[in-house]
Coordinates of C-alpha atoms and ligand atoms in Angstrom, one line a residue:
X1 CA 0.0 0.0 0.0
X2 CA 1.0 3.6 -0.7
X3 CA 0.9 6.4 1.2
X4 CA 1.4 10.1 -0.3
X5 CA 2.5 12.7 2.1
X6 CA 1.6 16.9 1.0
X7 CA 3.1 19.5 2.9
X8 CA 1.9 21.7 0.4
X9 CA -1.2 20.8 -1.2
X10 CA -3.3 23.3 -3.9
X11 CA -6.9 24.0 -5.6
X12 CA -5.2 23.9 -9.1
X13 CA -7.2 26.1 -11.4
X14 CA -6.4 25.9 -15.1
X15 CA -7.6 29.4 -17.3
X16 CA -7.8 29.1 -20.8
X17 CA -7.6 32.0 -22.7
X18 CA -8.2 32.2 -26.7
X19 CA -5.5 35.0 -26.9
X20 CA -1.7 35.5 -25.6
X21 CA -1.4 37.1 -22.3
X22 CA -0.9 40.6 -22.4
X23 CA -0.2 43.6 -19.3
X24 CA -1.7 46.1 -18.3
X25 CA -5.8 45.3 -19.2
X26 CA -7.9 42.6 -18.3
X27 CA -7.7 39.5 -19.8
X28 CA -10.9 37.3 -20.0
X29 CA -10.6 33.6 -19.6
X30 CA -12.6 31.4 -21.8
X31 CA -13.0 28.6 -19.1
X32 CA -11.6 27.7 -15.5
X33 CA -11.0 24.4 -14.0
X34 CA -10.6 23.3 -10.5
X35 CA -8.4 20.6 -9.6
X36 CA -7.2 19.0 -6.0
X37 CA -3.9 19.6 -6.8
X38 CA 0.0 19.2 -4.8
X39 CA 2.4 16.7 -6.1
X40 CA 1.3 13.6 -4.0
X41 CA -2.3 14.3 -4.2
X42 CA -1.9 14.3 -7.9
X43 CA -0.4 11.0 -7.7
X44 CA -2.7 9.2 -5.0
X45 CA -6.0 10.2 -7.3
X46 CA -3.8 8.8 -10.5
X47 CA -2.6 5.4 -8.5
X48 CA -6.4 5.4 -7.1
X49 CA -7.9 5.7 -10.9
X50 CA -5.6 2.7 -11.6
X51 CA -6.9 0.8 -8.7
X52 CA -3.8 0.8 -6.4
X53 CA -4.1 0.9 -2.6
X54 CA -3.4 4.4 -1.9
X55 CA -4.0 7.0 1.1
X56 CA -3.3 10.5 0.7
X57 CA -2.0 12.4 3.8
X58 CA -0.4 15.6 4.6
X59 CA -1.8 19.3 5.4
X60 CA -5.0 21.1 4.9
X61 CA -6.9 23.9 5.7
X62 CA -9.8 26.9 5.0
X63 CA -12.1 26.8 2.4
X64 CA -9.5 25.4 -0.2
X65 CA -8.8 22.8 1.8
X66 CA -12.4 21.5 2.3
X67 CA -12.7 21.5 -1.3
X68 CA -9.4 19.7 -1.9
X69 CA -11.1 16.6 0.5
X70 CA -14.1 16.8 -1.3
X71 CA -12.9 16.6 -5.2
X72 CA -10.7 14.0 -3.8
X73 CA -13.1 12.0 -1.8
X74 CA -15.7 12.6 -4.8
X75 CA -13.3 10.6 -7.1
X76 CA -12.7 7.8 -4.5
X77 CA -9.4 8.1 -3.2
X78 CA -8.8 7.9 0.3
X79 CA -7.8 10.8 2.6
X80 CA -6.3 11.2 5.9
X81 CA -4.9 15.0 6.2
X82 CA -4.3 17.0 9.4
X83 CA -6.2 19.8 9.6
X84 CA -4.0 23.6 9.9
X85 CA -5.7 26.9 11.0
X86 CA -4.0 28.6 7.3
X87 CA -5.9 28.3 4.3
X88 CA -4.3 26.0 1.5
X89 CA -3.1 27.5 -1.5
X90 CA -5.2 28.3 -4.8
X91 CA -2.4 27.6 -7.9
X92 CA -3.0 29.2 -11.1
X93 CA -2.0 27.8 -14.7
X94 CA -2.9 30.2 -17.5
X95 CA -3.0 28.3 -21.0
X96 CA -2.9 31.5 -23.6
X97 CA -1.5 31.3 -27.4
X98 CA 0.1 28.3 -26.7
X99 CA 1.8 29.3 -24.1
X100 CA 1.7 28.0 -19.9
X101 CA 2.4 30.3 -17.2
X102 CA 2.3 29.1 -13.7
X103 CA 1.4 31.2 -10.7
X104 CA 2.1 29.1 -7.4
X105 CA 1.6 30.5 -3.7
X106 CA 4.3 29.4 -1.0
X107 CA 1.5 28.7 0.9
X108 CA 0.2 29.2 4.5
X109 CA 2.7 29.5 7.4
X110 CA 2.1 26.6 9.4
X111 CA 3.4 25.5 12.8
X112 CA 6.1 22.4 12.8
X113 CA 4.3 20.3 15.2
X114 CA 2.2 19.2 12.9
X115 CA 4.5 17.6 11.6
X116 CA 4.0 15.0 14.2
X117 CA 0.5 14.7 13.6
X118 CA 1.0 13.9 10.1
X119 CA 4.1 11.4 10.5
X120 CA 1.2 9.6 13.2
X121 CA -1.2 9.0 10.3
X122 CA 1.2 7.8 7.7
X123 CA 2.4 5.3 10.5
X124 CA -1.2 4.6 11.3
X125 CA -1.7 3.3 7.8
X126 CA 0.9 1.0 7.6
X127 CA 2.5 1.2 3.9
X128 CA 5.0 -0.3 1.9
X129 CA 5.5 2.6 0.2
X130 CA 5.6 6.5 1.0
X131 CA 6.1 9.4 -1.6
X132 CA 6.6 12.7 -0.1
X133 CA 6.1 15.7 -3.1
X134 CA 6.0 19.2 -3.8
X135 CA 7.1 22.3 -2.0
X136 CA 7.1 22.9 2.3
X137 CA 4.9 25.9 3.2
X138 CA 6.6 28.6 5.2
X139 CA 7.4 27.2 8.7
X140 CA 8.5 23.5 8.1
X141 CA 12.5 22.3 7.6
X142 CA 13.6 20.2 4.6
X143 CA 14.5 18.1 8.1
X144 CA 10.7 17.2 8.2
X145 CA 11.1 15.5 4.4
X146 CA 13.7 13.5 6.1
X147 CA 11.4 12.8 9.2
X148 CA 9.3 10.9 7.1
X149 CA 11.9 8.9 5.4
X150 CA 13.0 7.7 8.8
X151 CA 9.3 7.3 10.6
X152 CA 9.1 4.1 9.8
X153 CA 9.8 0.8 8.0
X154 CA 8.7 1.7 4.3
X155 CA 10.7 2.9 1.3
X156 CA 10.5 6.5 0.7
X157 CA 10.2 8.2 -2.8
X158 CA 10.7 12.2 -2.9
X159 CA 9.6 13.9 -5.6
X160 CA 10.9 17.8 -4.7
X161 CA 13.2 20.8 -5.7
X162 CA 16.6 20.2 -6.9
X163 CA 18.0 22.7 -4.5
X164 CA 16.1 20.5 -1.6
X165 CA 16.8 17.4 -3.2
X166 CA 20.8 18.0 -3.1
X167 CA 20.0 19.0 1.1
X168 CA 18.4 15.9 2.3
X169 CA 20.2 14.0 4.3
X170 CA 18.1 10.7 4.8
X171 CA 18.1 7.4 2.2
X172 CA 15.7 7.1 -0.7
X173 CA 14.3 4.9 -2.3
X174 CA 13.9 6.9 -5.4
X175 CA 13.6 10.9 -6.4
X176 CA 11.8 11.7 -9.3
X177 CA 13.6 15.0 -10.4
X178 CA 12.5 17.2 -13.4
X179 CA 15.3 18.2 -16.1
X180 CA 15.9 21.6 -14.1
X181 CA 15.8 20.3 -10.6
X182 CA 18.7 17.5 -11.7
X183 CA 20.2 20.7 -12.9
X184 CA 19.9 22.3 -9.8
X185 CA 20.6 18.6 -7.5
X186 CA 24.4 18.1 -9.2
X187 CA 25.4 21.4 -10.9
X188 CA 25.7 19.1 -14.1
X189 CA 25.6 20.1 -17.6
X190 CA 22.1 18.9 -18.7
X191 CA 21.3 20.3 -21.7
X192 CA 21.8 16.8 -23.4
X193 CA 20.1 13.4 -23.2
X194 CA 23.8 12.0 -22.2
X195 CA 24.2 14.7 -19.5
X196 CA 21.5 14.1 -17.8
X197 CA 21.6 10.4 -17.6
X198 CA 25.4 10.6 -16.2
X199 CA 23.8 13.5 -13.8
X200 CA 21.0 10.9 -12.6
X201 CA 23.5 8.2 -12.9
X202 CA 25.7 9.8 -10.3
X203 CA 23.5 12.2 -8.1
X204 CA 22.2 8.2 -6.9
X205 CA 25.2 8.4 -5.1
X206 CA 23.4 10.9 -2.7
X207 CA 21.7 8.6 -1.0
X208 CA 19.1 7.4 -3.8
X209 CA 18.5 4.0 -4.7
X210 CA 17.2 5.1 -8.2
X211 CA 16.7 8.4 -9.7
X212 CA 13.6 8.5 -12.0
X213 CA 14.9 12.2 -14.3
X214 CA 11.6 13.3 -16.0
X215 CA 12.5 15.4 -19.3
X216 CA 9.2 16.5 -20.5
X217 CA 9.3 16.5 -24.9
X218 CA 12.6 14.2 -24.5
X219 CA 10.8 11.2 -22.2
X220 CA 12.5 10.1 -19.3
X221 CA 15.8 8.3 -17.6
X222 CA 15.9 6.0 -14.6
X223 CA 19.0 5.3 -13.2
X224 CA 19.3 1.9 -11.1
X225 CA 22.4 0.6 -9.3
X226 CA 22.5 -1.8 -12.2
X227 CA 21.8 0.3 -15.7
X228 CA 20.5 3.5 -17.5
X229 CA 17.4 3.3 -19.3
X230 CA 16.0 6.0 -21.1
X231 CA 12.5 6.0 -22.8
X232 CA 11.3 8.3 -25.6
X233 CA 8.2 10.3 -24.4
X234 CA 5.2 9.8 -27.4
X235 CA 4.1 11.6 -29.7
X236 CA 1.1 13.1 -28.7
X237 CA -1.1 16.1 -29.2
X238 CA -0.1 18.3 -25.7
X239 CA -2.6 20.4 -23.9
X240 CA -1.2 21.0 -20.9
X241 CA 1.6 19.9 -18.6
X242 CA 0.9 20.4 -15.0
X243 CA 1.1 17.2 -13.0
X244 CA 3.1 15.4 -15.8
X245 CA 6.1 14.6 -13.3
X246 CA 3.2 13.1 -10.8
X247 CA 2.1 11.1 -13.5
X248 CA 5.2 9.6 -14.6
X249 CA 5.8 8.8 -11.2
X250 CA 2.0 7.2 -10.6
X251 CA 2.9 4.3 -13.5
X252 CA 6.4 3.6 -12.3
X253 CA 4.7 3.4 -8.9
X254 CA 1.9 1.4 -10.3
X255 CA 4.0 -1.0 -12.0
X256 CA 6.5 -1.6 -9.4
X257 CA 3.6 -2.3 -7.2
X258 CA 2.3 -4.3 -9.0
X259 CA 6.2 -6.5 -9.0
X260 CA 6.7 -5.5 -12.7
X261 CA 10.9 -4.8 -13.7
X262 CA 12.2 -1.2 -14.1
X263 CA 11.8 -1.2 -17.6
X264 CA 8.0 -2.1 -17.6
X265 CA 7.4 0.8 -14.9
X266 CA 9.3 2.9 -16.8
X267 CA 7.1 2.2 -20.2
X268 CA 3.8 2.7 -17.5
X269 CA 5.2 5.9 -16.5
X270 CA 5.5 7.2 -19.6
X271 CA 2.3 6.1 -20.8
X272 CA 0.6 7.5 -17.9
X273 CA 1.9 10.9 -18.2
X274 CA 1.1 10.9 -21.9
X275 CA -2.5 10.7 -21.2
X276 CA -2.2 13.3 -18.6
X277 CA -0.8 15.8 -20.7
X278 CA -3.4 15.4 -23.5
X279 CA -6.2 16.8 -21.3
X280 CA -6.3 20.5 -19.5
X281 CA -5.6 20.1 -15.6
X282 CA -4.2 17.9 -13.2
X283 CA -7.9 16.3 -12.9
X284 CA -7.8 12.3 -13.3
X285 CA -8.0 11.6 -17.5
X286 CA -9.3 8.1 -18.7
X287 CA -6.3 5.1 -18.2
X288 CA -8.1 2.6 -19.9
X289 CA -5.9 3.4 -22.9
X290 CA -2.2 3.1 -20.4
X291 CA -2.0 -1.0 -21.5
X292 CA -1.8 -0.2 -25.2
X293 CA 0.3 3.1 -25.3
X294 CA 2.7 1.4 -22.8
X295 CA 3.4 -0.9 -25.7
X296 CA 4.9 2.2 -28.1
X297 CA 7.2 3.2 -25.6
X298 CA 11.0 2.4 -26.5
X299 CA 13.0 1.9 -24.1
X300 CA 16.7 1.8 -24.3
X301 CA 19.5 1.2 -22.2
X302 CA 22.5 3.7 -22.2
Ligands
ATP1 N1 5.5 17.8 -24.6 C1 5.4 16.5 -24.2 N2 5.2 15.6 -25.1 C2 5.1 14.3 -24.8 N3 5.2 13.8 -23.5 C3 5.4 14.7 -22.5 C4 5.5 16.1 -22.8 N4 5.8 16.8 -21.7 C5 5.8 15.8 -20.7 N5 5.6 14.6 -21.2 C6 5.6 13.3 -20.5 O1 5.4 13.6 -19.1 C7 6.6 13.2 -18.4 C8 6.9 14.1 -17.3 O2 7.2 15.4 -17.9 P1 8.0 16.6 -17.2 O3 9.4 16.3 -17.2 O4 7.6 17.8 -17.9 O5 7.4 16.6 -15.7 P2 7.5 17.7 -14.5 O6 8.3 18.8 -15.0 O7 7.9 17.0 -13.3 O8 6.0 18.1 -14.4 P3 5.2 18.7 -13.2 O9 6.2 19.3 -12.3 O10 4.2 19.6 -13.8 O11 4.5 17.5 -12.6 C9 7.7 13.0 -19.4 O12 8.7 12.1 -19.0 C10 6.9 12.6 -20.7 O13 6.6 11.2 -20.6
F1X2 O1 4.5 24.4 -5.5 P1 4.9 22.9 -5.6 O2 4.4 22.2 -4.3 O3 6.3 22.6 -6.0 O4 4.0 22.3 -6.8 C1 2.6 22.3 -6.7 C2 2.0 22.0 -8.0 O5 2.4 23.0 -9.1 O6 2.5 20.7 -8.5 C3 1.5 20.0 -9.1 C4 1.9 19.5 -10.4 O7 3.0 18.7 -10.3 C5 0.2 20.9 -9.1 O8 -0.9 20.1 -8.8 C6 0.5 21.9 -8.0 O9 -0.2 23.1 -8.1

């Protein structure tokens, strides 16, 4: 069983305007969307829409908070947050001329007690597995992304910042950093396919069993103790991008799960995210088509 842990969670809402963006007047959007949204609530509704035991804990609070529960609990997936007296974050994607800008809060200042309170319902659930993602609100310590690696007997995935990523000081199972966080994790050049897979290949080093390098267009590395296997992301008609990473990470999760080898998780993983990023949102899109496009995914060992 999996449990997600959110410091940080969001209402995502996706605006779409039939113009580009432009200062100084008022832009009308032609539609909004409203999404529970934060990296490990993305992936505990995607793992939930692909019928995995999952649980998703961490902070939430105000009116945003209530509705994050709700859209979540609507679509099924389980929930166990703590409750903070701060109101959780409302994160904006704008989708204009072809164009995605993204307007994220830092959040509400929150107390690092409750850190305890969270760390007693992870324990409470008793998982295999634990993913920790996104960003700390003001107020809690990378130390409290550690906390959780160390809380218990499970293996810990972390799906954060680079410049956090390169700071934590506890053992991973896996981290699942984007193309610029590697960049920011090791310094390295990774402006090529080879660069980054050497960068993933060596930032394991760190104190990660594996190190799943998301590269958006390009596809996607993971580095194991034993190889490098890269996969070619699909060619697919793009809408938007937001929660990509989470998805990428829900099929590898999925498939490891479900005992499958790193090269079949990695295939999931990329077909997962491709049907996330051919619909507006991070809301849950259809899977039943994740068995067929897993089977046009090369992969290839470097
Ligand atoms: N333009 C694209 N075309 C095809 N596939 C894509 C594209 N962008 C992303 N993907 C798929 O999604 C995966 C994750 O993408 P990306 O590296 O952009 O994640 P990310 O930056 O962590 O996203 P986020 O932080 O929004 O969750 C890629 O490995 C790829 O499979
Ligand atoms: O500000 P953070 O915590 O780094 O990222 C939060 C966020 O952008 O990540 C998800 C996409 O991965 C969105 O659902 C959410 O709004």
């Amino acid at each position: 069983m999996i449990v997600t842990v959110t410091y940080n969670p969001a209402v995502d809402q996706t605006v779409q305007f039939d113009e580009p963006m432009e200062p100084d007047r008022v832009m009308r959007a032609e539609s909004a969307r409203y999404d529970a949204g934060g990296k490990g609530i993305n992936v505990a509704q995607f793992l939930t829409a692909m019928d995995k035991p999952c649980v998703a804990t961490g902070l939430a609070g105000g009116f945003t908070g209530r509705f994050v529960r709700e859209d979540m609990q609507s679509g099924g997936v389980e929930t166990d947050f703590t409750e903070i007296e701060g109101i959780t974050r409302l994160n904006t994607t704008a989708l204009a001329d072809s164009e995605e800008y993204k307007l994220n809060l830092n959040g509400p200042a929150v107390d690092r007690s409750v850190v305890d309170a969270v760390l007693e319902r992870v324990r409470a659930h008793d998982p295999d597995w634990v993913l920790v993602g996104g960003s700390l609100p003001p107020g809690l310590e990378i130390a409290d992304i550690d906390r959780v690696a160390t809380a218990g007997d499970w293996e810990t995935v972390v799906d954060v910042e680079g410049t956090i990523l390169r700071r934590l000081d506890a053992r991973y199972s896996m981290c699942k950093p984007n193309r610029h966080e590697l960049g920011d994790a090791t310094d390295a050049d990774v402006s090529t396919l080879e660069g980054c897979a050497r960068a993933a290949g060596s930032f394991r080093d760190q104190g990660f069993d594996r190190v799943l390098a998301s590269l958006g267009a390009d596809g996607a590395v993971l580095a194991t103790g034993d190889q490098l296997l890269y996969a070619d992301a699909l060619d697919i008609d793009v809408v938007d991008t937001v929660g990509a990473g989470d998805a990428l990470l829900s099929g590898v999760l999925s498939a490891w799960e479900a005992g499958q080898s790193d090269e079949a998780a990695l295939k999931t993983g990329v077909a997962v995210s491709s049907l996330l990023v051919s619909q507006a949102g991070t809301g849950v899109p259809s899977f039943d088509a994740v068995d067929s496009l897993r089977d046009e995914v090369a992969v290839r060992t470097l």
